XYZ file of C-alpha atoms in Angstrom:
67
model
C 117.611 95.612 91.707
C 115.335 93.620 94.190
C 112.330 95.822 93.479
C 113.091 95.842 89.295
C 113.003 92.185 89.079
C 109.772 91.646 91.667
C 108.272 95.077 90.581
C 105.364 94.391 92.669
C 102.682 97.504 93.922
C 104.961 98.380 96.581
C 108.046 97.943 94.779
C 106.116 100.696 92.608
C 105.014 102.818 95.134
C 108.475 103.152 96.927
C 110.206 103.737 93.427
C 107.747 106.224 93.148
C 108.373 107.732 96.235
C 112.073 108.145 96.147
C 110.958 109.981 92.467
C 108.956 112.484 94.574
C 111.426 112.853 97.431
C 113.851 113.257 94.163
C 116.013 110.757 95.488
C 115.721 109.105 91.960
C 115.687 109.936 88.942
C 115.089 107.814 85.410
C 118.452 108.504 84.134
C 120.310 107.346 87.149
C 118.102 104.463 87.961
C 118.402 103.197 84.053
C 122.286 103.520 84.755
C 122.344 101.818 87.940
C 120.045 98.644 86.871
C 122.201 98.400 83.529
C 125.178 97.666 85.546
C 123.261 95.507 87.946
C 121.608 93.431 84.960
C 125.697 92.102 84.444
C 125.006 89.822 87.798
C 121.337 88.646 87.144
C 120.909 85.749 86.805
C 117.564 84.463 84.491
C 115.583 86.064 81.582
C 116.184 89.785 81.328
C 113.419 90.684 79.419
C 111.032 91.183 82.315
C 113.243 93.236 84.177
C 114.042 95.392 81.440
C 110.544 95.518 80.800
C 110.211 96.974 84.260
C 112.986 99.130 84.057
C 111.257 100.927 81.368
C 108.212 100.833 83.119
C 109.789 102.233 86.143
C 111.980 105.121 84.165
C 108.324 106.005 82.531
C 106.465 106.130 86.402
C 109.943 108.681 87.355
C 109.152 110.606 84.729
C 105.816 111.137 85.624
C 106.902 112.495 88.927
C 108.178 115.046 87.201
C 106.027 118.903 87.636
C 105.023 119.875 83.603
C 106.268 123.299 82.328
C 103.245 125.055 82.148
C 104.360 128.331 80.171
């Protein structure tokens, strides 16, 4: 949750990486913060912002179906 609420360039690029290593995916991280947000303390805005912003970046990890 550390690197959703800072969400600074390397939280990004590590999120990022754990996408490509598929360690992560949007699904499971969206999950995962949800339950985390319970215990946060401050305005959740931000961090939901980034947890859409992060969900997006997983996604774009993803190979396109190029049929």
């Amino acid at each position: 949750m550390s690197k959703l609420s800072r969400f600074a360039d390397q939280d990004r690029e590590d999120i990022l990486l754990l996408a490509r290593e598929g360690l992560i995916d949007s699904a499971s991280l969206r999950k995962r913060a949800g339950e985390a947000l319970g215990g946060y303390v401050g305005d959740l805005n931000p961090v939901r912002n980034s947890i859409d912003i992060a969900c997006r970046l997983i996604e774009s990890t993803k190979p396109t179906d190029r049929r």
